Coordinates of N, CA and C in Angstrom, one line a residue:
X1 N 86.4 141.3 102.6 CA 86.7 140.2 101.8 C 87.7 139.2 102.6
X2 N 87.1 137.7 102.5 CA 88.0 137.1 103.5 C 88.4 135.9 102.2
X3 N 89.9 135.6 102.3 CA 91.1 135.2 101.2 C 91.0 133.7 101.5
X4 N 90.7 132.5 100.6 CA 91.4 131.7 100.7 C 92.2 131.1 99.4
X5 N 93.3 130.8 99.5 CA 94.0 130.3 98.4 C 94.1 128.7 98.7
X6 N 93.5 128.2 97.8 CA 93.5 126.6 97.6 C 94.7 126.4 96.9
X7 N 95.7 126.1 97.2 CA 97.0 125.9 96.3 C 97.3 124.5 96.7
X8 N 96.5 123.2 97.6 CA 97.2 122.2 97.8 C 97.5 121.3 96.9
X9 N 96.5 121.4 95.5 CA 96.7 120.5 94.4 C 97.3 121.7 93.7
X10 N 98.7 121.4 93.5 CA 99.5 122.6 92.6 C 99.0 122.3 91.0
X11 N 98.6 121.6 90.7 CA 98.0 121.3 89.3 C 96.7 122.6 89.1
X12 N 95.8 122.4 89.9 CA 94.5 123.0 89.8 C 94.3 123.7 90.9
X13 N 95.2 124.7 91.3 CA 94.8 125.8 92.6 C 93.5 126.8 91.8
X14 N 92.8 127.0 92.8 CA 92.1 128.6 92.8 C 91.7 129.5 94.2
X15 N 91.1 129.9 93.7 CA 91.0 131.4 94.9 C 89.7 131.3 95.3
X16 N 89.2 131.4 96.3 CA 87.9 132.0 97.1 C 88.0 133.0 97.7
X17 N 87.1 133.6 97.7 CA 87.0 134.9 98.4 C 85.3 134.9 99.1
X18 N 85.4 135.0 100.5 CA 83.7 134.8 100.8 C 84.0 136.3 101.3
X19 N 82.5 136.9 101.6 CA 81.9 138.4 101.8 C 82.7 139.1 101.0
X20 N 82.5 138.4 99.5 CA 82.7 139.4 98.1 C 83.0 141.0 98.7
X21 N 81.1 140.8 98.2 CA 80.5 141.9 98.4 C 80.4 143.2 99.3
X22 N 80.4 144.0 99.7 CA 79.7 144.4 100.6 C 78.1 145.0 100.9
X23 N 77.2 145.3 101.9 CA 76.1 145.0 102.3 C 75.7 146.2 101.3
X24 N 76.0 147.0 101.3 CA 75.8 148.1 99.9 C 76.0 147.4 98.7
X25 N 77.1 146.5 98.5 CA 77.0 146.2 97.1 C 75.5 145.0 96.9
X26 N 75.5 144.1 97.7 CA 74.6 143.2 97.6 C 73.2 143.6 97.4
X27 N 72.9 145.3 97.9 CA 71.7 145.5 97.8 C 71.9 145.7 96.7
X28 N 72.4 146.6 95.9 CA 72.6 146.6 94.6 C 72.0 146.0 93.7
X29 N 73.0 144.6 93.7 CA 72.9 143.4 93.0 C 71.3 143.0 93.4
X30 N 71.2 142.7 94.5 CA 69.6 142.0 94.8 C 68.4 142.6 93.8
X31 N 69.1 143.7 93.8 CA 67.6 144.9 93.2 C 67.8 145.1 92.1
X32 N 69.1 144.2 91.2 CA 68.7 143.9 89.7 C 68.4 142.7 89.5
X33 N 69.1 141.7 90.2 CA 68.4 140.3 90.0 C 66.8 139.9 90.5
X34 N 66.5 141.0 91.1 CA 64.8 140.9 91.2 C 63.8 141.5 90.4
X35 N 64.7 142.6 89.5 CA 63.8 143.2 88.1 C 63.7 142.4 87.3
X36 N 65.2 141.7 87.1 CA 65.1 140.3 85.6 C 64.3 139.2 86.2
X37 N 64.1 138.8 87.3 CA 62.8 137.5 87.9 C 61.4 138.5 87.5
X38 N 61.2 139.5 88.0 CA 59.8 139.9 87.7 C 59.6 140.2 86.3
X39 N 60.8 140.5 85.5 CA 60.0 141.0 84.0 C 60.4 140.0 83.1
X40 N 60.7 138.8 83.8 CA 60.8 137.5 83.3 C 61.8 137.1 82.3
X41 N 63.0 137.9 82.3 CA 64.3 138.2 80.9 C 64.9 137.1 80.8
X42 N 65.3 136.1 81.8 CA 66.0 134.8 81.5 C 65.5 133.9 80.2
X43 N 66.5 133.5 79.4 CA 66.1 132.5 78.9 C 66.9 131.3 79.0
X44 N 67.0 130.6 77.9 CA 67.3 129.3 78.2 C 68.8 128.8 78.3
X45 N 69.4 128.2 79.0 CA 70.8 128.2 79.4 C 72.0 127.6 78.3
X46 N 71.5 127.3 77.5 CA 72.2 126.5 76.5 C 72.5 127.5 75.7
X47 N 73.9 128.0 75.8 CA 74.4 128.6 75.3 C 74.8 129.2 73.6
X48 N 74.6 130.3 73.2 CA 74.5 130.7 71.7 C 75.3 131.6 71.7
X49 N 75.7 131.7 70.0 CA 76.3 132.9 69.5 C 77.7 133.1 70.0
X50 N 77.8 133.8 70.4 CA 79.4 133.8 70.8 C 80.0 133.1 71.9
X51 N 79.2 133.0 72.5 CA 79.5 132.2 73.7 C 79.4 131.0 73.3
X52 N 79.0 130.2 72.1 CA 79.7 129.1 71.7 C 78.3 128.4 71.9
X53 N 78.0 126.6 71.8 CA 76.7 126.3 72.5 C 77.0 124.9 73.6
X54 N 76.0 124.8 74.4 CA 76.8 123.9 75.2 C 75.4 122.9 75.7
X55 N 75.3 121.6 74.7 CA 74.4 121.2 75.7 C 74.0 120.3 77.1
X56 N 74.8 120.9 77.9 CA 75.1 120.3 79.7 C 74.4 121.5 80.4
X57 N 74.2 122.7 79.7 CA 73.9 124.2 80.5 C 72.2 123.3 80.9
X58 N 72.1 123.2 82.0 CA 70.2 123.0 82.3 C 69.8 123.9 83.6
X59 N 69.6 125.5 83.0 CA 69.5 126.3 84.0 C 68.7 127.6 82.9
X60 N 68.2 128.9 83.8 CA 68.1 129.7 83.0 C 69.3 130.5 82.8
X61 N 69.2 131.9 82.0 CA 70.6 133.1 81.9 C 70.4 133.7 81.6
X62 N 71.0 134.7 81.7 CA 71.0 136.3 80.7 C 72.3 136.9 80.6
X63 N 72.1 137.1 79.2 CA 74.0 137.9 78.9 C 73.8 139.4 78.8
X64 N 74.3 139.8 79.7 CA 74.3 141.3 80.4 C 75.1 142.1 79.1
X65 N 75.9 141.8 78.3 CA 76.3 142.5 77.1 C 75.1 142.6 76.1
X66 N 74.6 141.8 75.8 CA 73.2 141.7 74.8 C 72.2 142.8 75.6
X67 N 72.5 142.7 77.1 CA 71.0 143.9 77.4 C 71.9 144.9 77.1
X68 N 73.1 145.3 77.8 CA 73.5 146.6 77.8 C 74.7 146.5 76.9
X69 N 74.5 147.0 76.0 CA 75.3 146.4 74.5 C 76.2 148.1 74.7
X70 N 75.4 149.3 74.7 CA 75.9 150.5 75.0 C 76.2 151.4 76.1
X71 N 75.8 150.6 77.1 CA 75.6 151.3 78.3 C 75.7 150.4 79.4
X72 N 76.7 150.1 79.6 CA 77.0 149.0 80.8 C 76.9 149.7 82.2
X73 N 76.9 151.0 82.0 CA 77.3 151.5 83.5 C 75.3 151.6 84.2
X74 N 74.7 151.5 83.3 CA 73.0 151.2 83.9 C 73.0 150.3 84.4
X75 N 73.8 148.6 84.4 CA 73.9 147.8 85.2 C 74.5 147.8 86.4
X76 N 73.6 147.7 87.7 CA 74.6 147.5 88.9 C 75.5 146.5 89.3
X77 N 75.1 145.5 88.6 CA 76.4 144.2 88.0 C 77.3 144.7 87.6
X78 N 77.1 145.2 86.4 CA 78.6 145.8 85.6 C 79.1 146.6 86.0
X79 N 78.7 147.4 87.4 CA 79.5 148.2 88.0 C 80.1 147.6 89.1
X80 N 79.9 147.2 90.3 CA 80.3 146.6 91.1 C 81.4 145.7 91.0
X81 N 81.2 145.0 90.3 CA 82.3 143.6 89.5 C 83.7 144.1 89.3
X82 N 83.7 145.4 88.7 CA 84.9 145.9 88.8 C 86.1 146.3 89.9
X83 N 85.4 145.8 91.4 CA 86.1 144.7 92.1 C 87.1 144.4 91.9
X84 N 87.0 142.9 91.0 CA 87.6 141.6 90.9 C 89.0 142.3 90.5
X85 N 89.3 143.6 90.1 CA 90.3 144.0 89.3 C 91.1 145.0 90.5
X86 N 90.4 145.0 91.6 CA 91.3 145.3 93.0 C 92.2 145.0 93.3
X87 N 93.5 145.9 94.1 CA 94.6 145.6 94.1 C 95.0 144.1 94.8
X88 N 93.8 144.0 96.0 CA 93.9 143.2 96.9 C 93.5 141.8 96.6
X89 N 92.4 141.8 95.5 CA 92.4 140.4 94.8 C 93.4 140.2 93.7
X90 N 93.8 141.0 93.1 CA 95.1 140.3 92.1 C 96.5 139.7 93.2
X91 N 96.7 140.6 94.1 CA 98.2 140.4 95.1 C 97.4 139.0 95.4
X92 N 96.2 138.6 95.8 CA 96.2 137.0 96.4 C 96.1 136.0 95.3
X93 N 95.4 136.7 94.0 CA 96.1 135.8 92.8 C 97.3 135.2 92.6
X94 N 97.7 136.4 92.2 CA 99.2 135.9 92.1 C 99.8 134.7 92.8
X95 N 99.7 135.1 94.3 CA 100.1 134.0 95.2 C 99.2 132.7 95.2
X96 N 98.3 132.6 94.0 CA 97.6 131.2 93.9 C 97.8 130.3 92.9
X97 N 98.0 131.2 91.8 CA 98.7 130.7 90.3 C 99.6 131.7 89.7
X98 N 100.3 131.0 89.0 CA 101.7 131.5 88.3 C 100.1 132.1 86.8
X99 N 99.6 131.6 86.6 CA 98.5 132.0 85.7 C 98.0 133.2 85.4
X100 N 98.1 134.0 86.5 CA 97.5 135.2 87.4 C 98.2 136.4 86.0
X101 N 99.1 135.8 85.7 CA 100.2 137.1 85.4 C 99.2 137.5 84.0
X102 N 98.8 136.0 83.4 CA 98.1 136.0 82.2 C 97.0 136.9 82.4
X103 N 95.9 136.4 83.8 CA 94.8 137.3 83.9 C 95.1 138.7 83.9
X104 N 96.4 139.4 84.7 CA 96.3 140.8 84.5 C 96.9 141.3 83.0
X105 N 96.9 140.1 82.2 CA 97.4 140.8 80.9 C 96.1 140.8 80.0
X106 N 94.6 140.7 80.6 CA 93.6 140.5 79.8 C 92.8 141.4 79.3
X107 N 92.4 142.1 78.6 CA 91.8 143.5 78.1 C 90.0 143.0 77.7
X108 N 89.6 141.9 77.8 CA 88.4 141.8 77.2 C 87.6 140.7 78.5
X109 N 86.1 141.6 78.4 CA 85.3 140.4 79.6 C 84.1 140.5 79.1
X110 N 83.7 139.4 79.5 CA 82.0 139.5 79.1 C 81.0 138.6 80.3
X111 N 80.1 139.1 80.8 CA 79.5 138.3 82.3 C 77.6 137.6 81.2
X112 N 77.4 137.0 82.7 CA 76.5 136.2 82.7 C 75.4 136.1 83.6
X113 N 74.7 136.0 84.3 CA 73.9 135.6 85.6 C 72.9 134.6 85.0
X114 N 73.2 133.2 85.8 CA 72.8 131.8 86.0 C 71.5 131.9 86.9
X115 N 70.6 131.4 86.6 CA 69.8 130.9 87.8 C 69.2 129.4 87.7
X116 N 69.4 129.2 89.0 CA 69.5 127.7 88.9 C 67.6 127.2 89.8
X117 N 67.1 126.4 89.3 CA 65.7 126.0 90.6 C 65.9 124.7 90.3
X118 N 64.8 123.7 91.0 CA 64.7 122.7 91.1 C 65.3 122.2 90.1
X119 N 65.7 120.7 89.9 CA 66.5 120.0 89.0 C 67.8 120.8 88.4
X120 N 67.8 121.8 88.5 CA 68.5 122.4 87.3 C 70.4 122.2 87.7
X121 N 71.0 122.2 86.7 CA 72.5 121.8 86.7 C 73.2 122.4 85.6
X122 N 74.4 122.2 85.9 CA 75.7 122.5 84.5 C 76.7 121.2 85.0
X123 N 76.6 120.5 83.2 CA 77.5 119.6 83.5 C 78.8 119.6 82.8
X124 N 79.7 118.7 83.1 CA 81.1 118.3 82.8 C 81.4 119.8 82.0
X125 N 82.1 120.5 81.9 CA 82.5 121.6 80.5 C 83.8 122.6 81.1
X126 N 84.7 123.0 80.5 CA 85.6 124.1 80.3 C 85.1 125.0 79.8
X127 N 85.8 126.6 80.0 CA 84.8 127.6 79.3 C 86.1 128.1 78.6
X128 N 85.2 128.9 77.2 CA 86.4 128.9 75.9 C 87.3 130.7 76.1
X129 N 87.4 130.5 77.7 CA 87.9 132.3 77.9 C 89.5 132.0 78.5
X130 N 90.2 132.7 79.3 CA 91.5 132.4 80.0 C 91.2 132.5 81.4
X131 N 90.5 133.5 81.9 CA 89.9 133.0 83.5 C 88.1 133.2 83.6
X132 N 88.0 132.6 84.6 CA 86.8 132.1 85.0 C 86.4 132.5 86.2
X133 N 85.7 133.9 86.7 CA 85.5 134.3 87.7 C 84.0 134.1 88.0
X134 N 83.3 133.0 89.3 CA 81.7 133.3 89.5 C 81.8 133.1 90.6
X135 N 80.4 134.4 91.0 CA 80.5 134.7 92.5 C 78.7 134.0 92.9
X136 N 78.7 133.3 93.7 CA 77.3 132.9 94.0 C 76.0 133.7 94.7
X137 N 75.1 133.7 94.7 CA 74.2 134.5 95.7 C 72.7 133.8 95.6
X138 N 72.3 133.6 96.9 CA 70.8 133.0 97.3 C 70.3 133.7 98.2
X139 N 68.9 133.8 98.7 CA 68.1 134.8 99.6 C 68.4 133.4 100.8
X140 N 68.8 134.3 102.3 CA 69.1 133.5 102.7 C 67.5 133.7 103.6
X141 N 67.5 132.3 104.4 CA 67.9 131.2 105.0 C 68.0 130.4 103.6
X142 N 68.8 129.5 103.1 CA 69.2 128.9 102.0 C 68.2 127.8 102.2
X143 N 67.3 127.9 100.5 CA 66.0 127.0 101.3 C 66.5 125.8 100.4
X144 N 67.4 125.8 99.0 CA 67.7 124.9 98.4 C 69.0 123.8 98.5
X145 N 69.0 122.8 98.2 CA 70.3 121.6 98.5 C 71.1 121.7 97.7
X146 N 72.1 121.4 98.0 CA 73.1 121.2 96.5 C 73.4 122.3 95.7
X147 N 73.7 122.5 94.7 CA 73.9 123.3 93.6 C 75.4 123.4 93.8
X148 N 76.8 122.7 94.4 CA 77.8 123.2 94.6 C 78.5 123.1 93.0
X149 N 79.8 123.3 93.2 CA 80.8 123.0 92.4 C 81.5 122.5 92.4
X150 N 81.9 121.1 91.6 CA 83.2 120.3 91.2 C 84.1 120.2 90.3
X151 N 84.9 120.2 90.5 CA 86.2 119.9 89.8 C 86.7 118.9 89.1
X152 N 86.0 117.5 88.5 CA 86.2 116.2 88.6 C 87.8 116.1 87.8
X153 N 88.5 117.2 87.4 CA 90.1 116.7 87.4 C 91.1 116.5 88.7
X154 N 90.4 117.0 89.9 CA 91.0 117.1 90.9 C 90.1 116.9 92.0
X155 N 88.8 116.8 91.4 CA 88.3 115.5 92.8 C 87.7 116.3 93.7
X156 N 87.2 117.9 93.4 CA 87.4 118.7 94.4 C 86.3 119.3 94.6
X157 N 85.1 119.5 95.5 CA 83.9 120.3 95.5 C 84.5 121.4 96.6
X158 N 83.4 122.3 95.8 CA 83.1 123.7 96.2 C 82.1 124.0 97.0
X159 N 81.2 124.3 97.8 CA 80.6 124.7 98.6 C 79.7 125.9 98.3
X160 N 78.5 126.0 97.4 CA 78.1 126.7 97.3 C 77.4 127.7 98.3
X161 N 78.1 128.9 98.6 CA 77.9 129.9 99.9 C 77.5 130.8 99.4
X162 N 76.3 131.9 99.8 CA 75.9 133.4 99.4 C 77.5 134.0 99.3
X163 N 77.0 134.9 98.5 CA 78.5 136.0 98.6 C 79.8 135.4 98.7
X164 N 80.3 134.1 98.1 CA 81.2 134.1 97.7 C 81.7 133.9 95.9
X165 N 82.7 134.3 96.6 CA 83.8 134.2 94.9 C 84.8 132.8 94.6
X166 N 84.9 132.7 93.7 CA 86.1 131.8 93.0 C 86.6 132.1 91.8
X167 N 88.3 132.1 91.7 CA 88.7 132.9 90.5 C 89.5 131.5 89.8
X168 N 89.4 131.3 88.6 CA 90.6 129.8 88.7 C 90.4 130.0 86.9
X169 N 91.3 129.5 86.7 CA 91.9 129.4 85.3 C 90.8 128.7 84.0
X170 N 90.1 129.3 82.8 CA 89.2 128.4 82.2 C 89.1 127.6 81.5
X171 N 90.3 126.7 81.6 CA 90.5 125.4 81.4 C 90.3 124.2 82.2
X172 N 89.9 124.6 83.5 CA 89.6 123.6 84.2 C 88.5 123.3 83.8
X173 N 88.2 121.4 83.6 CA 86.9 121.0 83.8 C 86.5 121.5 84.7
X174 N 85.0 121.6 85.2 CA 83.9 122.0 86.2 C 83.0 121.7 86.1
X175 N 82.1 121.5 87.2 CA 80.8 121.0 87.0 C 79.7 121.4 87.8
X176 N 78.4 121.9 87.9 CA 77.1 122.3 89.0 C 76.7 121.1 89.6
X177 N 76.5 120.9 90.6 CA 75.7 119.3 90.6 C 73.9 119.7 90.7
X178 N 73.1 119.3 90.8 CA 71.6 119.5 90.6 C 71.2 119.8 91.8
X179 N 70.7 121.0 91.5 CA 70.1 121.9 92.6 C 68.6 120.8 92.8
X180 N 68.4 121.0 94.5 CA 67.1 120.2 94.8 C 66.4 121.4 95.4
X181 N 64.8 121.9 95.2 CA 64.4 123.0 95.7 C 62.9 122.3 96.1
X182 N 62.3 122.4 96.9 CA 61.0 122.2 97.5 C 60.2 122.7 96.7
X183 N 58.8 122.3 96.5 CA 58.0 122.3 95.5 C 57.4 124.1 96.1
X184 N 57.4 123.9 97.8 CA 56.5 125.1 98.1 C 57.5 126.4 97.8
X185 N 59.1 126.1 97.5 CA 59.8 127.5 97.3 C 60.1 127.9 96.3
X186 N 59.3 127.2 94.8 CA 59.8 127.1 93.7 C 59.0 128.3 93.1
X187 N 59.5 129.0 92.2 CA 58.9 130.0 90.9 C 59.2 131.5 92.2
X188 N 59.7 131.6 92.7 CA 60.2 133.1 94.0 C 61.6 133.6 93.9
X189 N 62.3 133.1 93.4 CA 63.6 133.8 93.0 C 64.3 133.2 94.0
X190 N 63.9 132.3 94.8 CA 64.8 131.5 96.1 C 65.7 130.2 95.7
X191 N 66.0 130.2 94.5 CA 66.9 128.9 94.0 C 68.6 129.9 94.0
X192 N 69.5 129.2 93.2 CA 70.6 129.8 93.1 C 71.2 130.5 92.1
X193 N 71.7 131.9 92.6 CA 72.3 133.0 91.2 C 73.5 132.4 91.4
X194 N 74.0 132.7 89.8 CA 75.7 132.9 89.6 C 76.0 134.0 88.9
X195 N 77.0 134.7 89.0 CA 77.2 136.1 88.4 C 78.4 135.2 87.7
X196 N 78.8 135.2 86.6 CA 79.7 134.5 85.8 C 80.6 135.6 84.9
X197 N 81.9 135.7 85.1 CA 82.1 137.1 84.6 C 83.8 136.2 83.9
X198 N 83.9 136.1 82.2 CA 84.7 135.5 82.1 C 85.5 136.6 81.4
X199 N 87.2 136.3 81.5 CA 88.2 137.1 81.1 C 89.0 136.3 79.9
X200 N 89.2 137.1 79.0 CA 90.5 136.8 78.1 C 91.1 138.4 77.4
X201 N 91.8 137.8 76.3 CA 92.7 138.8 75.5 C 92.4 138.6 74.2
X202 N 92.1 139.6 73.8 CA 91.9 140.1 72.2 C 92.6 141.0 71.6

């Protein structure tokens, strides 16, 4: 895991973390996000039910709590993720936001996986949790443009990279900008995942 803390705008710091994962964990993950492309489980991104509704979401999803309502440990997502709760990413939290103290005071999460193809986007929105942790992943050679992330309270784009992380507070505005994908790489699982894994307290 390689650290960077964006702390130059003290208003709106967050954390990156690129090579999340490791090469074991990624197989992992690849070889569930390629059972839900083949058995076709995404639906539509506009958000329901508890997760509130949002219409800026223009991507597909799936909420990993609704498949594994009883048995989270079948998911290789829901296993791996528990990560983020490493000693080594809270100590660089901390040192990124005074916020951090909140995240380790949080007892409830619930994740997501985004897939984004041609045209597809998330616009302007805050999310209704206390932190906001999503890690990105695409089959590389990266055949698609864009899909990064902005910040428009602080002016700030993200760089959408395989295998990285960003951890930042869920109050920040945020935004996807519109993924561009070639007509011949479209409908193959080669556009862009987001594992979206949000935290609060209950």
């Amino acid at each position: 895991m390689n650290f960077t803390l964006c702390t130059e705008n003290k208003v709106f710091p967050y954390m990156l973390v690129d090579d999340f994962y490791t090469t074991e964990e990624q197989f992992l993950i690849w070889e569930e996000l390629e059972y839900y492309r083949k058995e076709n489980l995404y639906s539509d991104g506009k958000l329901s039910g508890s997760y509130g509704v949002s219409s800026v979401a223009n991507l597909n999803r799936i909420y990993l709590e609704e498949l594994y309502p009883n048995n989270r440990e079948d998911s290789n997502i829901l296993t791996v993720y528990k990560k983020i709760l490493s000693p080594e990413v809270l100590e660089n939290y901390r040192q990124t936001t005074p916020t951090a103290r909140q995240f380790e005071n949080t007892n409830y999460d619930c994740s997501i996986v985004s897939y984004y193809e041609d045209s597809n986007n998330y616009g302007e929105h805050f999310d209704s949790f206390m932190h906001t942790v999503l890690i990105w992943f695409y089959q590389t050679p990266k055949r698609f443009e864009d899909g990064n992330l902005r910040f428009p309270e602080s002016n700030e784009t993200v760089e959408c990279i395989h295998n990285r992380m960003i951890m930042f507070p869920s109050y920040y505005l945020h935004e996807v900008d519109k993924v561009k994908l070639e007509n011949k790489y479209r409908d193959q699982g080669l556009g862009r995942y987001c594992m979206t894994h949000f935290y609060s307290k209950v």
